[in-house]
XYZ file of C-alpha atoms in Angstrom:
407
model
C -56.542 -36.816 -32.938
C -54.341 -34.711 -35.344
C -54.841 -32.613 -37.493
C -51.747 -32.687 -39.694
C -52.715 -30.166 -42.085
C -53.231 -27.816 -39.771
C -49.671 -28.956 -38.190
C -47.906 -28.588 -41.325
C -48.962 -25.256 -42.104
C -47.955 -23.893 -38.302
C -44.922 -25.559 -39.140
C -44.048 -24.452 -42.307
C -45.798 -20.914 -42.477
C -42.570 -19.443 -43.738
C -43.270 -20.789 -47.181
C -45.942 -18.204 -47.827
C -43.253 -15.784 -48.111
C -39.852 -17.824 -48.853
C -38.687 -15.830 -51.675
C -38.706 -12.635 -49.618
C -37.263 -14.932 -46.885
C -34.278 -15.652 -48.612
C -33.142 -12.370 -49.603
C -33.716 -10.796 -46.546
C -30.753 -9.302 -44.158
C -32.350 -10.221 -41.537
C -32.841 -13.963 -41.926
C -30.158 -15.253 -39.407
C -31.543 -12.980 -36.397
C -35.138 -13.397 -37.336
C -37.465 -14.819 -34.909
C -41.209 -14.456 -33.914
C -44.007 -16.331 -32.931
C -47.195 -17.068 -34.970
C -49.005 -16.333 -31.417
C -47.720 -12.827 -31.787
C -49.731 -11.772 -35.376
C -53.259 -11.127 -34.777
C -55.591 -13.009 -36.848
C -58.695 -11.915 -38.880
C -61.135 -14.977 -38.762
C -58.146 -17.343 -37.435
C -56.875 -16.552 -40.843
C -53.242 -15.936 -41.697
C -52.350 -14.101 -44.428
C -49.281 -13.050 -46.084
C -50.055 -9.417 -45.393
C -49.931 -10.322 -41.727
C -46.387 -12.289 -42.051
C -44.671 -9.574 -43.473
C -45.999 -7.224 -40.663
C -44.304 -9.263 -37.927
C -40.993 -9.357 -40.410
C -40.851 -5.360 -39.689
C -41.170 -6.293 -35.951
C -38.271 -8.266 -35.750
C -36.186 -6.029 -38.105
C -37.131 -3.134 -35.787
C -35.872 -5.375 -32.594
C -32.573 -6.724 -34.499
C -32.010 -2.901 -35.304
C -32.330 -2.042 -31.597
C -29.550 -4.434 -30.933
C -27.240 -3.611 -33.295
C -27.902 0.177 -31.974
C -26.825 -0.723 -28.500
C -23.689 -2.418 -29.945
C -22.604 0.786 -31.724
C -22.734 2.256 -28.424
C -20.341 -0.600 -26.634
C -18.393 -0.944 -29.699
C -17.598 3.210 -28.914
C -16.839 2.604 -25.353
C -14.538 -0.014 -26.004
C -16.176 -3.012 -26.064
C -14.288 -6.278 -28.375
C -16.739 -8.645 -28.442
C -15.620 -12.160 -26.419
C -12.506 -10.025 -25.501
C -14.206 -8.035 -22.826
C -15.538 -11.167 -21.302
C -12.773 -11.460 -18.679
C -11.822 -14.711 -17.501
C -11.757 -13.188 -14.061
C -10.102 -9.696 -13.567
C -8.355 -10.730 -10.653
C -6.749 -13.625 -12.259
C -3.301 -11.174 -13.929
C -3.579 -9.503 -10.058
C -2.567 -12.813 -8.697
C -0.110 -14.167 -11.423
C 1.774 -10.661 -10.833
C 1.652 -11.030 -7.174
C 2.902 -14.694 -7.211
C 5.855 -13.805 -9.822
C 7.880 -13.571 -6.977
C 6.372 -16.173 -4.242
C 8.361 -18.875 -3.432
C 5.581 -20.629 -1.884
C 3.008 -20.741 -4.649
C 3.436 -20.251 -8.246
C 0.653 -20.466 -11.024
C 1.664 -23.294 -13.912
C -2.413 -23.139 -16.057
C -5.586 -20.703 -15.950
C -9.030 -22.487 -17.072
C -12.055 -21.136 -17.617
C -14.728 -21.753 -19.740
C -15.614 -21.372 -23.229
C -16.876 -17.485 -23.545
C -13.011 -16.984 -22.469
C -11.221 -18.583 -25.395
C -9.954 -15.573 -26.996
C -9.068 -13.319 -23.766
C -7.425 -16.962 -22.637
C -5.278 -16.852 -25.953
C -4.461 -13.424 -24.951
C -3.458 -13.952 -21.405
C -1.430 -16.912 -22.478
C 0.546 -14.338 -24.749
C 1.226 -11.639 -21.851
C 1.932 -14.311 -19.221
C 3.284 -17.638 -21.162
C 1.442 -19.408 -18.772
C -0.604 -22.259 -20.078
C -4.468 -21.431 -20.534
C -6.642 -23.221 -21.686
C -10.935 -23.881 -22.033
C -9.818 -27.703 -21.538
C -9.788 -27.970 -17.704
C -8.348 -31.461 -17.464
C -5.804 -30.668 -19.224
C -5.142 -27.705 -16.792
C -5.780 -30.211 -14.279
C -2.770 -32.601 -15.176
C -0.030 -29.632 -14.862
C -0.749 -28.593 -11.503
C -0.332 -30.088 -7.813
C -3.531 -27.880 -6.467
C -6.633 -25.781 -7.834
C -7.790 -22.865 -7.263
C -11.107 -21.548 -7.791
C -11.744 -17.965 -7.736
C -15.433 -16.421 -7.296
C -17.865 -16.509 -10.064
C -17.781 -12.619 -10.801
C -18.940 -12.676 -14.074
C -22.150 -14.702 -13.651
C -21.521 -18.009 -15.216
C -23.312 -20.672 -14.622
C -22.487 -22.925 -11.324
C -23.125 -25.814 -12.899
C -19.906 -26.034 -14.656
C -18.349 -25.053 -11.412
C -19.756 -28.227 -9.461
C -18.491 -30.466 -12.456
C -14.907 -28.733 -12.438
C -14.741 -28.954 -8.750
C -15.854 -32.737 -8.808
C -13.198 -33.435 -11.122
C -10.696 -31.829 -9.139
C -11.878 -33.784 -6.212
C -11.963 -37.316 -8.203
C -8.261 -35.915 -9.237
C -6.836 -36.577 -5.926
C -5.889 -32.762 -5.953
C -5.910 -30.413 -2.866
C -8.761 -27.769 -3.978
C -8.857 -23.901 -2.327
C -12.454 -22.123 -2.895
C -14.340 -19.821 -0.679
C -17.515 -20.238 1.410
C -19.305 -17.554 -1.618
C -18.897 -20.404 -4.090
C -19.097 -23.754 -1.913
C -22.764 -22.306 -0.614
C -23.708 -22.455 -4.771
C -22.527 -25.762 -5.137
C -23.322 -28.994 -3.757
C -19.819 -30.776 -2.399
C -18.519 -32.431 0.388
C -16.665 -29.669 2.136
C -14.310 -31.641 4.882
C -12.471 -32.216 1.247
C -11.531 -28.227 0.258
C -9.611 -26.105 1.631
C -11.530 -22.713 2.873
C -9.925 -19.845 2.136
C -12.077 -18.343 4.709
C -12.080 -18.804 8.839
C -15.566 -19.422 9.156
C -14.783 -20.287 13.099
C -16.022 -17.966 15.514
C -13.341 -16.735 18.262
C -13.773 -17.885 22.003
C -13.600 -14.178 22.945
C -16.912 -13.647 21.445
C -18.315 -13.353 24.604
C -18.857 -9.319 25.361
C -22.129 -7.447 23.775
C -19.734 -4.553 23.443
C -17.380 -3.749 20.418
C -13.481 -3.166 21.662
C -11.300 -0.565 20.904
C -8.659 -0.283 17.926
C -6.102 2.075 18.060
C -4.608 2.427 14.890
C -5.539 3.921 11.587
C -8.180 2.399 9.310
C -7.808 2.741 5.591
C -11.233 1.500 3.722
C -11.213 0.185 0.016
C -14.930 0.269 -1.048
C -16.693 0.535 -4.759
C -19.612 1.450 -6.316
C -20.352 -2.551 -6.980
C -18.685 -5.794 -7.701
C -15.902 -5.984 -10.560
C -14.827 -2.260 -9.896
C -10.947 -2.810 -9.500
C -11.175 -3.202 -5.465
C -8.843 -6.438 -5.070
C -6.238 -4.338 -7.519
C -6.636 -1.477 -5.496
C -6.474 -3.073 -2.235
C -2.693 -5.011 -3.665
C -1.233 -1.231 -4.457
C -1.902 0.347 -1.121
C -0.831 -2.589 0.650
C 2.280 -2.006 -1.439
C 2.669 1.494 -1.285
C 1.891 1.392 3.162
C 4.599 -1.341 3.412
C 7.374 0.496 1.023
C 7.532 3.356 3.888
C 7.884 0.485 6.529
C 4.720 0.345 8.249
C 3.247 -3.055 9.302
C -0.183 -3.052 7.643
C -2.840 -6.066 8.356
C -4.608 -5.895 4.892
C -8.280 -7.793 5.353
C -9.035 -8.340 2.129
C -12.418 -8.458 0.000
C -10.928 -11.367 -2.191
C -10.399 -14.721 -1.609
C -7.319 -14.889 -3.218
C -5.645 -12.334 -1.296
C -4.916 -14.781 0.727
C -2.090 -15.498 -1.440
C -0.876 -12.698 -1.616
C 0.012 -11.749 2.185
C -3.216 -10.943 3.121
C -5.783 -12.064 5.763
C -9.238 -13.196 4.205
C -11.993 -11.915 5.570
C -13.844 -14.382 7.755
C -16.557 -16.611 6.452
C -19.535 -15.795 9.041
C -19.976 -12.744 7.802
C -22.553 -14.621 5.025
C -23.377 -17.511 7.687
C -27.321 -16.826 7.289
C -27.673 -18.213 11.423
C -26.448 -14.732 12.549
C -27.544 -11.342 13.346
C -26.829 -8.445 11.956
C -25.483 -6.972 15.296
C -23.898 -10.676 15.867
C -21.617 -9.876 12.979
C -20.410 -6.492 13.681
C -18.935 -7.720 17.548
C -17.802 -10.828 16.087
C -15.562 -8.374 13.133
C -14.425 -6.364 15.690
C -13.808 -8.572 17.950
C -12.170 -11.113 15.428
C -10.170 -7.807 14.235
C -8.885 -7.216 17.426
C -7.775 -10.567 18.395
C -5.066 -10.301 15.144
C -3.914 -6.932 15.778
C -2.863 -8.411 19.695
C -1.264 -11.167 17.790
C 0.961 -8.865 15.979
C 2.305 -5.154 16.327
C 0.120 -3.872 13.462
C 0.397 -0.024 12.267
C -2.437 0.418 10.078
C -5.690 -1.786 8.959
C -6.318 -1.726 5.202
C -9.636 -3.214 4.679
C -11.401 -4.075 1.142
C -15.470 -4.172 1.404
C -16.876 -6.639 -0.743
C -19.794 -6.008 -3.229
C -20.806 -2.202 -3.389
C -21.930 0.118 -0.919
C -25.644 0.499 -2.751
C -27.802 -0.984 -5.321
C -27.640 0.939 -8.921
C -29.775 0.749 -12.226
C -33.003 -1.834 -12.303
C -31.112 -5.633 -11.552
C -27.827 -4.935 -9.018
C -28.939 -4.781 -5.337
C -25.566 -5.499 -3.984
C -27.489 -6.643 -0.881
C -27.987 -3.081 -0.214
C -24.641 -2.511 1.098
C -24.854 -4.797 3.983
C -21.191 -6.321 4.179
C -19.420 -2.618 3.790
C -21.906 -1.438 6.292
C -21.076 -4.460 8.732
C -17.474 -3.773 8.449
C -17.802 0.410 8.858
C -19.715 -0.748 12.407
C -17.060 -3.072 13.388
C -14.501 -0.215 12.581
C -13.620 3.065 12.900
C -12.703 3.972 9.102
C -10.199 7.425 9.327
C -10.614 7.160 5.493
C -12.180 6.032 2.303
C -10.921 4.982 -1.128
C -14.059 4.299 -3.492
C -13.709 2.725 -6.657
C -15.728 3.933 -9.701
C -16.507 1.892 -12.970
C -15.071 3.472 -15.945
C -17.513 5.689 -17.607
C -19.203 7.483 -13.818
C -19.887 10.620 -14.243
C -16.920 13.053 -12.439
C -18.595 16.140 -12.668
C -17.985 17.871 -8.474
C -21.808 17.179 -7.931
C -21.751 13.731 -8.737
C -18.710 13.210 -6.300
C -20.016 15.224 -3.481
C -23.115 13.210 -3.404
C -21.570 10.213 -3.660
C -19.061 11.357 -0.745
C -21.779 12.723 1.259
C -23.860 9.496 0.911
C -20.914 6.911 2.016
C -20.312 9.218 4.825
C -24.029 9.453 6.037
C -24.146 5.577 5.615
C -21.157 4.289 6.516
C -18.952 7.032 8.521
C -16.300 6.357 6.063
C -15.077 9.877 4.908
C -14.130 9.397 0.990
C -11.530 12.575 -1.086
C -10.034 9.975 -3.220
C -11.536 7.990 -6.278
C -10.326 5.673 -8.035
C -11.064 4.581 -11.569
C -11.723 1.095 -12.466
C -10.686 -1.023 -16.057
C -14.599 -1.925 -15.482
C -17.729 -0.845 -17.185
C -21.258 -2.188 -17.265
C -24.380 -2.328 -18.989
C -27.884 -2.936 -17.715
C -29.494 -6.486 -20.087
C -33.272 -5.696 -19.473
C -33.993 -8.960 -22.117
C -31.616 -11.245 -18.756
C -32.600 -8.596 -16.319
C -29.222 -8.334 -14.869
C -26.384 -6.414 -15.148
C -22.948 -7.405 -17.452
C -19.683 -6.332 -17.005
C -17.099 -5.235 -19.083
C -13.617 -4.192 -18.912
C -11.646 -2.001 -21.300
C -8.393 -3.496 -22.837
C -7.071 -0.427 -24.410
C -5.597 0.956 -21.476
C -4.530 3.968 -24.069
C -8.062 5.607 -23.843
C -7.562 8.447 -20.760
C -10.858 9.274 -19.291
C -11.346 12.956 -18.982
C -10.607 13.692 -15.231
C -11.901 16.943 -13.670
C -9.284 18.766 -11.296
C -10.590 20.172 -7.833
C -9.541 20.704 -4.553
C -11.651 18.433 -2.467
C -11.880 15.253 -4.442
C -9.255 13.799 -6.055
C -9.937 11.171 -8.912
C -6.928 8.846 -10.412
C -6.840 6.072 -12.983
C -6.044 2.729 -11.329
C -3.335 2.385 -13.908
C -1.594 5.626 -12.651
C 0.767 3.903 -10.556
C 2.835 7.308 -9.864
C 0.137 9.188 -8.939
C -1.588 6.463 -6.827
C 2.022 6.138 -4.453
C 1.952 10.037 -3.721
């Protein structure tokens, strides 16, 4: 049976020491478990209570510590937790589409302030209420999960677009998370291999290959990858961008295709189908230059980020011949000359890409050992200038430097 004596008191042991309790500035974080406090004789005193209340003061301390520390860098509590940093990239880029044009953002609840704020710079309806969003537009569009929600609300948004009637775009990242009938969205990827996959052997490319790569996810690549475009095409050369982002695609850009994360093919399988998938599009058109944006990072970094160990940059490097490198940076690297050199000598050892220019990104993260994974943040107050180093060899700009970026 039960004891409920016993029951109470493991229930109630707080009342031992309520009055110190209640005064206490720690009350609202406090939290520990009676299977924590060692017990003379299985008995619990007061003594022993108030031991385990230092505990968790010492732990809620900790915490506030490490927000000083974020709260220095820049960090604004739900402000930094973007909605998706490539959302304003693709509002900007469609200002001018005739084709597309973005009427409502969604996302979900962490958002509601940086939505308010978008709203503001954009006066484009946002909102944490996605049928809402759902009523004002004739197609959705759902961008990857970069920030490392949960896919469960992305299966119940996506079903309700579905039941909706509307035509949905999402890429083969984000259907392979969720369950859903895909004959019903649109790809944003071609995940078809081409009939002239049929040589062992790569084929040659004779134009110049511009590589965007970055430390890691949410480092500023797509952003990057939108300016050079830009900046190639303003002096009237023909560029066929490939880009790391599914929504590039709106933008003028080709997506890159969707077997390279089939899990049913080789390693080798994918680098002659890239190349040979690359070279079908540059016969199709008179191309002058390749711009291509790696997804993920080119290594893993701190204790939880493996970015699959580089794989899809070092695919793409194999499939190409890269002339040369642009590598993104989050916000606070280090840009002393050895910390460049290494990291230039390392891309170049793994992935023949020869990298002089760096790029800063809005982005900076922080390892959560209590999660085990890494969190991203992104700086608002564009007005902070990082403390670039001048040298000869590398050359490090802010991705907000427009002028300098152009030259």
């Amino acid at each position: 049976g039960f004891d409920f004596d016993k029951m109470s008191f493991l229930l109630n042991h707080g009342k031992m020491i309520k009055e110190k309790c209640l005064g206490c500035w720690n009350l609202r974080m406090c939290a520990y478990c009676l299977a924590q406090i060692p017990k003379d004789n299985q008995i619990l005193t007061e003594n022993m209570l108030l031991q385990q209340c230092e505990n968790s003061k010492e732990s809620t301390l900790l915490l506030l510590y490490k927000l000083c520390i974020l709260v220095e860098f820049g960090y604004k509590g739900n402000e930094n937790l973007q909605v998706n940093n490539d959302t304003e990239i693709l509002i900007k880029g469609l200002k001018e589409n005739k084709l597309y044009q973005v009427v409502a953002v969604s996302s979900y609840i962490e958002d509601r302030s940086r939505l308010e704020l978008l709203q503001k710079k954009s006066s484009i309806y946002c909102s944490t209420e996605f049928e809402e969003c759902l009523t004002r537009a004739d197609a959705i569009v759902f961008s990857e999960n970069t920030m490392g929600y949960s896919y469960d609300g992305y299966q119940k948004r996506v079903q309700m677009a579905l039941d909706s009637g509307k035509k949905i775009y999402a890429g083969l990242a984000l259907l392979d998370k969720i369950q859903i009938d895909r004959d019903k969205v649109c790809i944003l990827q071609e995940s078809e291999l081409s009939d002239e996959v049929v040589s062992p052997n790569k084929k040659e490319i004779d134009i110049p290959v511009i590589s965007v790569m970055g430390l890691g996810e949410n480092c500023d690549k797509f952003q990057l990858q939108v300016k050079i475009k830009k900046v190639i095409e303003k002096q009237g050369y023909r560029v066929l961008a490939l880009c790391s982002n599914v929504l590039g695609g709106f933008l003028g850009m080709e997506n890159l295709p969707g077997f390279l994360y089939s899990k049913f093919m080789s390693y080798p399988e994918k680098i002659i189908a890239l190349n040979h998938w690359i070279h079908t599009k540059v016969k199709q058109q008179e191309y002058d230059v390749i711009l291509v944006g790696c997804p993920g990072g080119v290594s893993e970094f701190e204790k939880y980020e493996t970015n699959y160990f580089g794989e899809l940059p070092l695919i793409i490097s194999n499939a190409l011949d890269v002339d040369i490198g642009f590598l993104a940076l989050y916000r606070y690297t280090d840009l002393n000359y050895t910390v460049l050199k290494n990291i230039s000598d390392f891309v170049l050892r793994k992935y023949n890409t020869p990298v002089k220019e760096y790029i800063l990104s809005r982005q900076f993260y922080k390892a959560d050992h209590e999660w085990k994974k890494i969190r991203y943040y992104t700086m608002e107050d564009m007005n902070e200038k990082p403390a670039i180093p001048e040298n000869s060899e590398y050359q490090v700009l802010d991705i907000f430097d427009d002028p300098k970026i152009e030259k």
